[in-house]
C-alpha cells in the first residue's frame, strides 16, 4: 500500500513538472492563463491575489506618488468601474497614460546611473559646494533612497570629485530627482549643475567607476589614494539600508579592478599623488628650491596631511609644525618618521603658527575656511628672501578663502593648480596605463554578466516555491488517504522521496538559470531560459519583482 502511494506521488510530480500550466510555444491570453493554472493549483491563491490582500486598501494610502503604482497588478478586479468594459474599445487619454505607466514600471529594468562633478568637468568653486564629509555618507544614502525612483545609492566624495551612483527604477526620473537633490543641498542652480556634471548610464557608469578605482581618472594618473577612498565607501556603506546588492557589488568589483591594475601593471611606479604634487608645486615656487631653511606649517594630520608630511621629509624637510585638533595622530606620525622634528600645536594656535611660517599646507575636513582674507592680512611679513607667504590648499571645501589670493603678501594654490606638476610626467604614465584598459574590460564583462544574472533570482525563487507548493499539497493529500496508521518512519520516507524527486527534477532548470559570466552567449541563454520558465509556469516574475520594490519603498517611507 505504501509503495502504491509513493508511485502516485512520483506520477503526480512528474506530470505537473513536465506539463506546466502554460505552453511555451503558444502563450495563452490572460483569461486562458487563469483557466490553465486553475487545474494545477486551484486551492492556492496566485501571487497577485496574495499581494493584493497584503496591501493597504487603496493606493491613496501609499506614501509615494500614485503614478508610480503599476495599477494592473495592485488593484483588485472588483475596483474596476462597470463602464470600463464599454470604454475598453475606445480608451481615454488618461487610461492610455495609466496603461503606459504600468507597462513602463513593470517591464523597465533598473538602471545604474553615475552622476556628479569631478576635477575634469567642474572648477573647485563648484565642487566644494557639493563636497560631502564621510560621516554624512550614510545619511546621504538614506536621503537618496527616499526619493521615489531610487532603490540603491552610494556617494564618493574626495578632493577631486563628488560622484553619486544609484540604482534607479527609471533613468529619466532618477536623474531628475538626484539632480534636484544635488541642487537643493548645494544651492547651485540646476542649469549650472547640468553644464558641469557627468552623467553616465549602466555599462558606461560601471566603466567610469572602474577607471576611477584604477587611478585612470585621477588628476595624477595612477595615484593610489583613490582606491583607499573607494574601499571606504564600501566600509561606510556596510549595513546601511540602500547600500544594497547591486551598488555594493559594483563598488566591491571596482576595488578588485583597482587591485589588479596596481598588481599587474606598472602604472603606480613613479607616479605622484595629490599630496606629493602639492609638495612638488611648493618646491617649484621656492626661490631656493629647497625645504632646508623654509619654515613649514601643515594644518591637518589626517590621511592627506600625513602624506604631505611624508613627502616633505622625502624632499629634505627636517622640521615642521603640525596643527591638528588632537595630538594622537601627530604622535603616530612622529613614531613612524623618526629623526624628524615634528612640533604639535592645537588648532587654537593656528594663526600664531601661521605668523611664523613661510609655507602653509592645509588639508582638513573643515566645512568653512580656516584662513580668511582679514586674518591673513594681519600676519607679519615672511622671512627674508621670500616675497609672499605660500599657501598650498588641497582641501575640499577649501581651507583658504579665495580672497586671500588678492593680497600682495600671499600666494595661494589649490588642487586645480596642480596640473603644472602633473603634466611633467603624464606621458610616461599614459603608456603604462595601456595595460590597465584590458583589465578593466575583463572586469567590466564579469560585472555585467553578474548584474544581468541577478534578473533570474526572482524566477529561481518563484519556480522553486511553485514546485514546493505542489509537492507539499500532493504529499498531504496522499497521507490523508493513507489514514492514521502511517508510522513516523514511513512519513519521513515519503517526505524524503518527494523532496528528492523535486530537487532532482529542478536541478537541470536551476543550472540553466545561473550565469557563470564566461561569455555573452551563455548569458543570453540564461535570460531566455528565465523568460521561458516565466511563460510556461506563469511565475509573473516581473510583476512580483515590482511588488517587492514597492513594499521596500513603502517600508522606508513608514520609518
Coordinates of C-alpha atoms in Angstrom, one line a residue:
X1 CA 0.0 0.0 0.0
X2 CA 2.8 2.4 0.9
X3 CA 4.5 1.6 -2.4
X4 CA 1.4 2.4 -4.4
X5 CA 1.0 5.8 -2.8
X6 CA 4.7 6.5 -3.4
X7 CA 4.1 5.7 -7.0
X8 CA 1.2 8.1 -7.0
X9 CA 3.4 10.9 -5.6
X10 CA 6.0 10.3 -8.3
X11 CA 3.5 10.3 -11.1
X12 CA 1.8 13.5 -9.9
X13 CA 5.1 15.4 -9.5
X14 CA 6.3 14.2 -12.9
X15 CA 3.0 15.1 -14.6
X16 CA 2.9 18.6 -13.2
X17 CA 6.6 19.3 -13.7
X18 CA 6.8 18.0 -17.2
X19 CA 3.4 19.5 -18.3
X20 CA 3.3 23.1 -17.0
X21 CA 0.0 25.0 -16.9
X22 CA 1.1 27.1 -19.9
X23 CA 2.6 26.2 -23.2
X24 CA 5.9 27.8 -24.0
X25 CA 5.2 27.8 -27.7
X26 CA 1.7 29.3 -27.6
X27 CA 1.4 31.7 -24.6
X28 CA -2.2 31.9 -23.5
X29 CA -4.3 35.0 -23.1
X30 CA -4.7 36.4 -19.6
X31 CA -8.1 34.7 -19.2
X32 CA -6.7 31.4 -20.6
X33 CA -3.8 31.7 -18.3
X34 CA -6.2 31.9 -15.3
X35 CA -8.1 28.8 -16.5
X36 CA -5.0 26.9 -17.3
X37 CA -3.4 27.4 -13.9
X38 CA -6.6 26.6 -12.0
X39 CA -6.2 22.9 -12.7
X40 CA -2.8 22.7 -11.2
X41 CA -3.3 24.8 -8.1
X42 CA -7.0 25.6 -7.6
X43 CA -6.8 25.9 -3.9
X44 CA -3.6 28.1 -4.0
X45 CA -4.0 31.8 -4.3
X46 CA -1.9 33.5 -7.1
X47 CA 1.0 35.7 -6.2
X48 CA -1.0 38.7 -7.3
X49 CA -4.0 37.8 -5.2
X50 CA -1.9 37.3 -2.1
X51 CA -0.2 40.6 -2.7
X52 CA -3.5 42.4 -3.1
X53 CA -4.6 41.2 0.3
X54 CA -1.3 42.3 1.9
X55 CA -1.5 45.9 0.6
X56 CA -3.4 48.8 2.1
X57 CA -7.0 49.1 0.9
X58 CA -6.3 51.8 -1.6
X59 CA -3.4 53.3 -3.5
X60 CA -4.1 56.8 -1.9
X61 CA -2.8 55.5 1.4
X62 CA 0.7 54.9 -0.1
X63 CA 3.4 57.4 0.8
X64 CA 4.7 58.0 -2.7
X65 CA 3.1 59.4 -5.9
X66 CA 0.2 57.3 -7.3
X67 CA 1.7 57.5 -10.8
X68 CA 4.4 55.1 -9.7
X69 CA 2.0 52.3 -8.9
X70 CA 1.6 49.6 -11.5
X71 CA -2.2 49.7 -11.4
X72 CA -3.0 46.5 -13.1
X73 CA -1.0 44.3 -10.6
X74 CA -2.1 46.2 -7.5
X75 CA -5.8 47.0 -7.8
X76 CA -8.3 44.2 -7.3
X77 CA -10.6 43.2 -10.1
X78 CA -13.6 44.5 -8.1
X79 CA -12.2 48.0 -8.1
X80 CA -12.6 48.3 -11.9
X81 CA -15.6 50.5 -12.8
X82 CA -18.5 48.9 -14.6
X83 CA -18.2 51.2 -17.6
X84 CA -14.6 50.1 -18.1
X85 CA -15.8 47.3 -20.5
X86 CA -17.7 49.8 -22.6
X87 CA -14.8 52.2 -22.7
X88 CA -12.3 49.5 -23.5
X89 CA -12.9 49.8 -27.2
X90 CA -12.0 53.5 -27.1
X91 CA -9.7 54.2 -24.2
X92 CA -9.4 57.8 -23.0
X93 CA -6.1 59.6 -22.9
X94 CA -6.0 59.2 -19.1
X95 CA -6.4 55.4 -19.5
X96 CA -3.7 55.3 -22.1
X97 CA -1.4 57.2 -19.8
X98 CA -2.1 54.8 -16.9
X99 CA -1.5 51.8 -19.1
X100 CA 1.8 53.1 -20.4
X101 CA 2.9 53.8 -16.9
X102 CA 2.0 50.3 -15.7
X103 CA 3.9 48.8 -18.6
X104 CA 6.9 51.0 -18.1
X105 CA 7.2 50.3 -14.4
X106 CA 6.7 46.5 -14.7
X107 CA 8.9 46.0 -17.7
X108 CA 11.6 48.6 -17.5
X109 CA 14.8 47.2 -16.0
X110 CA 16.5 49.1 -13.2
X111 CA 19.5 51.2 -14.3
X112 CA 22.8 52.0 -12.7
X113 CA 23.5 55.8 -13.0
X114 CA 26.6 57.7 -12.2
X115 CA 26.1 61.5 -11.7
X116 CA 28.2 64.2 -10.2
X117 CA 31.1 66.5 -10.6
X118 CA 34.9 65.9 -10.8
X119 CA 38.1 67.8 -11.5
X120 CA 37.8 67.3 -15.2
X121 CA 34.3 68.8 -15.5
X122 CA 33.9 71.4 -12.7
X123 CA 36.1 74.1 -11.0
X124 CA 36.9 73.8 -7.3
X125 CA 34.5 76.6 -6.6
X126 CA 31.6 74.4 -7.6
X127 CA 32.9 71.1 -6.3
X128 CA 33.4 72.4 -2.8
X129 CA 29.7 73.3 -2.6
X130 CA 28.8 69.7 -3.1
X131 CA 31.5 68.1 -1.0
X132 CA 30.1 65.6 1.5
X133 CA 32.0 64.6 4.6
X134 CA 32.5 60.9 5.1
X135 CA 30.5 61.0 8.3
X136 CA 27.4 62.1 6.3
X137 CA 27.6 59.4 3.6
X138 CA 25.1 57.0 5.4
X139 CA 22.5 59.9 5.7
X140 CA 23.0 60.8 2.1
X141 CA 22.3 57.2 1.1
X142 CA 19.1 57.3 3.1
X143 CA 18.1 60.7 1.6
X144 CA 18.7 59.5 -1.9
X145 CA 16.8 56.2 -1.4
X146 CA 13.9 58.1 0.0
X147 CA 13.4 59.6 -3.5
X148 CA 10.6 57.9 -5.4
X149 CA 12.7 56.3 -8.2
X150 CA 15.9 55.5 -6.3
X151 CA 16.4 51.9 -5.0
X152 CA 20.1 51.9 -4.0
X153 CA 22.8 54.6 -3.7
X154 CA 26.4 55.4 -2.8
X155 CA 28.4 58.6 -2.7
X156 CA 32.2 59.0 -3.5
X157 CA 33.3 62.5 -2.3
X158 CA 37.0 63.4 -2.4
X159 CA 39.1 66.5 -3.1
X160 CA 38.8 65.8 -6.8
X161 CA 35.2 64.6 -7.2
X162 CA 31.7 64.2 -5.8
X163 CA 30.0 61.4 -7.6
X164 CA 26.8 59.7 -6.8
X165 CA 26.0 56.2 -8.0
X166 CA 22.4 55.0 -7.9
X167 CA 20.2 52.1 -9.0
X168 CA 17.1 53.8 -10.4
X169 CA 13.6 52.4 -11.4
X170 CA 13.5 54.9 -14.2
X171 CA 16.5 56.6 -15.9
X172 CA 14.9 59.9 -16.7
X173 CA 13.1 60.3 -13.4
X174 CA 16.0 59.1 -11.4
X175 CA 18.4 61.6 -13.0
X176 CA 15.8 64.4 -12.4
X177 CA 15.4 63.5 -8.7
X178 CA 19.1 63.2 -8.0
X179 CA 19.9 66.5 -9.8
X180 CA 17.2 68.3 -7.9
X181 CA 18.6 66.9 -4.7
X182 CA 22.1 68.0 -5.5
X183 CA 20.9 71.5 -6.3
X184 CA 18.9 71.6 -3.1
X185 CA 21.8 70.6 -0.8
X186 CA 24.4 72.7 -2.6
X187 CA 22.5 75.8 -3.6
X188 CA 23.8 75.5 -7.2
X189 CA 21.0 76.1 -9.8
X190 CA 20.1 73.1 -11.8
X191 CA 21.1 74.6 -15.2
X192 CA 24.6 75.4 -13.8
X193 CA 24.9 71.9 -12.4
X194 CA 23.9 70.3 -15.7
X195 CA 26.7 72.3 -17.5
X196 CA 29.4 70.7 -15.4
X197 CA 28.1 67.3 -14.3
X198 CA 29.0 63.9 -15.6
X199 CA 26.0 61.7 -16.4
X200 CA 26.6 58.0 -17.2
X201 CA 24.3 55.0 -17.5
X202 CA 24.8 51.3 -16.9
X203 CA 27.9 50.0 -18.6
X204 CA 29.4 53.5 -19.0
X205 CA 28.8 54.3 -15.3
X206 CA 30.4 51.0 -14.3
X207 CA 33.4 51.5 -16.6
X208 CA 33.9 55.0 -15.2
X209 CA 34.0 53.8 -11.6
X210 CA 36.4 51.1 -12.5
X211 CA 38.7 53.7 -14.1
X212 CA 38.4 55.9 -11.0
X213 CA 39.4 53.0 -8.7
X214 CA 42.3 52.1 -11.0
X215 CA 43.6 55.7 -10.8
X216 CA 43.0 56.3 -14.6
X217 CA 40.6 59.2 -14.0
X218 CA 42.6 61.0 -11.3
X219 CA 44.3 64.3 -11.6
X220 CA 47.5 62.3 -11.2
X221 CA 47.3 59.3 -13.4
X222 CA 47.8 56.1 -11.4
X223 CA 47.7 57.7 -8.0
X224 CA 46.8 55.2 -5.3
X225 CA 44.9 57.1 -2.7
X226 CA 41.6 56.9 -4.6
X227 CA 41.5 53.1 -4.2
X228 CA 41.5 53.6 -0.4
X229 CA 38.7 56.1 -0.8
X230 CA 36.6 53.6 -2.8
X231 CA 37.2 51.0 -0.1
X232 CA 36.0 53.5 2.4
X233 CA 32.7 53.8 0.5
X234 CA 32.1 50.0 1.0
X235 CA 33.2 50.1 4.6
X236 CA 30.9 53.1 5.4
X237 CA 28.0 51.6 3.5
X238 CA 28.0 48.2 5.3
X239 CA 24.7 47.7 6.9
X240 CA 23.2 50.9 5.6
X241 CA 19.7 50.4 4.0
X242 CA 20.0 51.4 0.4
X243 CA 23.7 50.3 0.0
X244 CA 22.4 47.0 -1.3
X245 CA 23.3 44.2 -3.6
X246 CA 23.9 45.9 -6.9
X247 CA 25.6 49.0 -5.6
X248 CA 27.8 47.2 -3.1
X249 CA 28.6 44.6 -5.8
X250 CA 29.6 47.5 -8.1
X251 CA 32.0 49.0 -5.6
X252 CA 33.5 45.7 -4.5
X253 CA 34.2 44.9 -8.1
X254 CA 35.8 48.3 -8.5
X255 CA 38.1 47.5 -5.6
X256 CA 39.1 44.3 -7.4
X257 CA 39.8 46.3 -10.5
X258 CA 42.0 48.8 -8.7
X259 CA 44.0 46.0 -7.0
X260 CA 44.5 44.1 -10.3
X261 CA 45.7 47.2 -12.1
X262 CA 48.2 48.1 -9.4
X263 CA 49.4 44.5 -9.1
X264 CA 49.6 43.6 -12.8
X265 CA 50.8 46.9 -14.3
X266 CA 53.5 49.5 -13.6
X267 CA 51.1 52.4 -13.6
X268 CA 51.7 53.2 -9.9
X269 CA 55.5 53.2 -10.2
X270 CA 56.9 56.7 -10.2
X271 CA 53.5 58.3 -10.1
X272 CA 52.6 61.1 -7.8
X273 CA 49.6 61.6 -5.6
X274 CA 47.8 64.9 -4.9
X275 CA 49.8 65.3 -1.7
X276 CA 53.2 64.8 -3.4
X277 CA 52.2 67.1 -6.3
X278 CA 51.4 69.7 -3.7
X279 CA 54.9 69.4 -2.2
X280 CA 56.4 69.4 -5.7
X281 CA 54.5 72.6 -6.5
X282 CA 55.7 74.4 -3.3
X283 CA 59.2 73.4 -4.1
X284 CA 58.9 74.9 -7.6
X285 CA 57.8 78.2 -6.1
X286 CA 60.6 78.5 -3.5
X287 CA 63.4 80.8 -4.6
X288 CA 66.0 78.4 -3.1
X289 CA 64.3 75.2 -4.4
X290 CA 64.8 73.6 -1.0
X291 CA 62.9 73.0 2.2
X292 CA 66.1 73.0 4.2
X293 CA 65.7 76.6 5.5
X294 CA 61.9 77.0 5.0
X295 CA 59.5 77.4 7.9
X296 CA 56.8 74.9 7.1
X297 CA 53.3 74.6 8.7
X298 CA 51.0 71.7 8.0
X299 CA 47.4 72.1 9.1
X300 CA 45.6 68.8 9.4
X301 CA 47.1 65.4 10.3
X302 CA 44.6 63.1 8.6
X303 CA 45.3 60.9 5.6
X304 CA 46.1 63.8 3.2
X305 CA 48.1 65.7 5.9
X306 CA 50.1 62.6 6.7
X307 CA 51.1 62.1 3.1
X308 CA 52.1 65.8 2.8
X309 CA 54.4 65.3 5.8
X310 CA 55.9 62.2 4.4
X311 CA 56.6 63.8 1.0
X312 CA 58.1 66.9 2.8
X313 CA 60.5 64.6 4.6
X314 CA 61.4 62.9 1.3
X315 CA 62.2 66.3 -0.1
X316 CA 64.6 67.2 2.7
X317 CA 62.4 69.0 5.2
X318 CA 63.6 68.0 8.7
X319 CA 61.5 70.4 10.8
X320 CA 57.9 71.4 10.6
X321 CA 54.9 72.4 12.8
X322 CA 51.7 70.4 12.6
X323 CA 48.4 71.9 13.7
X324 CA 45.7 69.4 14.5
X325 CA 42.7 69.0 16.8
X326 CA 44.4 66.3 18.8
X327 CA 48.0 65.2 19.3
X328 CA 47.3 61.5 18.9
X329 CA 47.7 61.4 15.1
X330 CA 50.7 63.6 15.2
X331 CA 52.4 61.3 17.7
X332 CA 51.7 58.3 15.4
X333 CA 53.4 60.2 12.6
X334 CA 56.4 61.1 14.8
X335 CA 56.8 57.4 15.7
X336 CA 56.8 56.5 12.0
X337 CA 59.2 59.2 10.9
X338 CA 61.9 59.1 13.4
X339 CA 64.7 61.7 13.2
X340 CA 62.3 64.4 12.0
X341 CA 61.4 67.3 14.3
X342 CA 57.6 67.5 14.2
X343 CA 56.1 70.0 16.6
X344 CA 52.5 69.7 17.5
X345 CA 50.2 72.7 18.1
X346 CA 46.5 72.7 18.8
X347 CA 44.0 74.3 16.4
X348 CA 43.6 77.3 18.7
X349 CA 47.2 78.3 18.0
X350 CA 46.9 78.1 14.2
X351 CA 47.2 81.8 13.4
X352 CA 50.2 82.2 15.7
X353 CA 51.9 79.3 13.9
X354 CA 51.0 80.8 10.6
X355 CA 52.6 84.1 11.5
X356 CA 55.9 82.2 11.9
X357 CA 55.6 80.1 8.7
X358 CA 56.8 80.7 5.1
X359 CA 54.9 77.8 3.6
X360 CA 51.5 76.6 4.8
X361 CA 49.8 73.3 3.6
X362 CA 46.2 72.8 4.5
X363 CA 44.3 69.5 4.3
X364 CA 41.4 69.4 6.8
X365 CA 37.7 68.4 6.5
X366 CA 36.6 71.8 7.8
X367 CA 33.4 73.0 6.0
X368 CA 34.4 76.7 6.4
X369 CA 37.6 78.5 5.6
X370 CA 40.3 78.4 8.3
X371 CA 42.2 81.3 6.7
X372 CA 40.2 84.4 5.8
X373 CA 41.5 87.4 3.9
X374 CA 41.2 89.5 7.0
X375 CA 43.3 87.3 9.4
X376 CA 45.9 86.6 6.7
X377 CA 46.3 90.3 6.0
X378 CA 47.2 90.8 9.7
X379 CA 50.0 88.3 9.6
X380 CA 53.6 89.7 9.6
X381 CA 55.8 89.5 6.5
X382 CA 57.5 86.3 5.8
X383 CA 61.2 85.6 6.4
X384 CA 63.9 87.3 4.4
X385 CA 64.2 86.1 0.8
X386 CA 60.6 85.3 0.2
X387 CA 58.3 88.0 -1.1
X388 CA 54.9 86.3 -0.2
X389 CA 53.7 83.7 2.1
X390 CA 52.8 80.5 0.2
X391 CA 49.5 78.7 0.8
X392 CA 49.0 75.2 -0.8
X393 CA 45.4 74.2 -0.1
X394 CA 44.4 70.7 -1.1
X395 CA 41.2 70.6 0.9
X396 CA 37.7 70.4 -0.5
X397 CA 35.9 72.5 0.7
X398 CA 38.9 74.9 0.6
X399 CA 40.5 75.9 3.8
X400 CA 41.9 79.1 2.4
X401 CA 39.4 81.8 1.5
X402 CA 39.6 82.7 -2.3
X403 CA 40.0 86.4 -1.4
X404 CA 43.4 85.6 0.2
X405 CA 44.9 85.4 -3.3
X406 CA 44.2 89.1 -3.8
X407 CA 46.7 90.1 -1.1
X408 CA 50.2 91.2 -2.1
X409 CA 51.6 89.3 0.9
X410 CA 50.1 85.8 -0.1
X411 CA 50.4 83.3 -2.9
X412 CA 47.6 80.7 -2.9
X413 CA 47.4 77.4 -4.8
X414 CA 44.6 74.8 -4.7
X415 CA 44.1 71.3 -6.1
X416 CA 43.1 72.7 -9.5
X417 CA 46.6 74.4 -9.8
X418 CA 48.5 71.1 -9.6
X419 CA 48.3 70.5 -13.3
X420 CA 51.6 72.2 -13.8
X421 CA 53.3 69.4 -11.8
X422 CA 51.2 66.6 -13.1
X423 CA 51.9 67.4 -16.8
X424 CA 55.6 66.8 -16.3
X425 CA 55.4 63.0 -16.2
X426 CA 51.9 62.3 -17.6
X427 CA 53.1 61.0 -20.9
X428 CA 55.2 58.2 -19.4
X429 CA 52.2 57.1 -17.2
X430 CA 49.8 57.1 -20.2
X431 CA 52.0 54.4 -21.8
X432 CA 51.9 52.4 -18.6
X433 CA 48.1 52.8 -18.5
X434 CA 47.6 50.9 -21.7
X435 CA 47.7 47.5 -20.0
X436 CA 45.1 48.7 -17.5
X437 CA 42.4 49.1 -20.1
X438 CA 42.4 45.4 -20.9
X439 CA 42.0 44.5 -17.2
X440 CA 39.1 47.0 -16.9
X441 CA 37.3 45.5 -19.9
X442 CA 37.7 41.9 -18.5
X443 CA 36.3 43.0 -15.1
X444 CA 33.5 45.0 -16.8
X445 CA 32.3 41.9 -18.7
X446 CA 32.3 39.9 -15.4
X447 CA 30.3 42.5 -13.6
X448 CA 27.8 43.0 -16.4
X449 CA 27.2 39.2 -16.6
X450 CA 26.8 39.1 -12.8
X451 CA 24.4 42.0 -12.8
X452 CA 22.3 40.6 -15.6
X453 CA 22.2 37.2 -14.0
X454 CA 20.5 38.8 -10.9
X455 CA 17.4 39.1 -13.1
X456 CA 17.0 35.3 -12.8
X457 CA 17.0 35.3 -9.0
X458 CA 13.2 36.0 -8.6
X459 CA 12.5 33.4 -11.2
X460 CA 14.6 30.8 -9.4
X461 CA 12.8 31.6 -6.1
X462 CA 9.3 31.5 -7.6
X463 CA 9.9 28.4 -9.6
X464 CA 11.2 26.5 -6.5
X465 CA 8.3 27.8 -4.4
X466 CA 5.9 26.7 -7.2
X467 CA 7.3 23.2 -7.1
X468 CA 7.3 23.1 -3.3
X469 CA 3.6 24.1 -3.1
X470 CA 2.7 21.3 -5.4
X471 CA 4.9 18.8 -3.6
X472 CA 3.5 19.7 -0.2
X473 CA -0.1 19.7 -1.3
X474 CA 0.2 16.3 -3.0
X475 CA 2.0 14.8 -0.1
X476 CA -0.7 16.0 2.3
X477 CA -3.3 14.5 0.1
X478 CA -1.5 11.2 -0.1
X479 CA -1.1 11.0 3.7
X480 CA -4.7 11.8 4.3
X481 CA -5.7 8.8 2.1
X482 CA -3.4 6.5 4.0
X483 CA -5.2 7.1 7.3
X484 CA -3.8 7.5 10.8
X485 CA -1.9 4.2 11.0
X486 CA 1.1 5.5 9.0
X487 CA 4.2 5.4 11.1
X488 CA 6.6 8.3 11.6
X489 CA 9.3 6.4 9.8
X490 CA 7.0 6.0 6.7
X491 CA 6.0 9.6 6.7
X492 CA 9.7 10.6 6.8
X493 CA 10.4 8.2 4.0
X494 CA 7.6 9.7 1.8
X495 CA 8.8 13.2 2.6
X496 CA 12.4 12.4 1.7
X497 CA 11.2 10.7 -1.5
X498 CA 9.1 13.7 -2.6
X499 CA 11.9 16.1 -1.8
X500 CA 14.5 14.0 -3.6
X501 CA 12.3 13.8 -6.8
X502 CA 11.6 17.6 -6.8
X503 CA 15.2 18.5 -6.2
X504 CA 16.5 16.2 -9.0
X505 CA 13.9 17.5 -11.4
X506 CA 14.7 21.1 -10.6
X507 CA 18.4 20.6 -10.8
X508 CA 18.6 21.0 -14.6
X509 CA 16.4 24.1 -14.9
X510 CA 18.2 25.7 -12.0
X511 CA 21.6 25.2 -13.6
X512 CA 20.3 26.8 -16.8
X513 CA 19.1 29.8 -14.8
X514 CA 22.6 30.6 -13.4
X515 CA 25.2 32.5 -15.4
X516 CA 28.9 31.9 -15.0
X517 CA 29.8 35.1 -16.8
X518 CA 32.3 33.5 -19.1
X519 CA 30.7 34.8 -22.3
X520 CA 27.8 36.8 -23.6
X521 CA 26.3 33.8 -25.4
X522 CA 25.8 31.9 -22.1
X523 CA 24.2 35.0 -20.6
X524 CA 21.7 35.3 -23.4
X525 CA 20.7 31.7 -23.0
X526 CA 20.2 32.2 -19.3
X527 CA 17.9 35.1 -19.8
X528 CA 16.0 33.3 -22.5
X529 CA 15.6 30.3 -20.1
X530 CA 14.3 32.7 -17.5
X531 CA 11.7 34.1 -19.9
X532 CA 10.7 30.7 -21.0
X533 CA 10.0 29.5 -17.4
X534 CA 8.1 32.6 -16.6
X535 CA 5.8 32.0 -19.6
X536 CA 5.5 28.2 -19.1
X537 CA 4.7 28.4 -15.3
X538 CA 3.0 31.8 -15.1
X539 CA 5.5 32.9 -12.5
X540 CA 4.8 36.6 -13.0
X541 CA 8.4 37.4 -12.0
X542 CA 8.5 40.9 -13.5
X543 CA 5.3 42.0 -11.7
X544 CA 6.2 40.3 -8.4
X545 CA 9.7 41.9 -8.5
X546 CA 8.0 45.3 -8.9
X547 CA 5.6 44.4 -6.0
X548 CA 8.7 43.7 -3.8
X549 CA 10.3 47.0 -4.8
X550 CA 7.1 48.8 -3.9
X551 CA 7.0 47.1 -0.5
X552 CA 10.5 48.2 0.2
X553 CA 9.7 51.8 -0.7
X554 CA 6.6 51.7 1.5
X555 CA 8.6 50.3 4.4
X556 CA 11.3 53.0 4.1
X557 CA 8.6 55.7 3.9
X558 CA 6.9 54.5 7.0
X559 CA 10.1 54.5 9.2

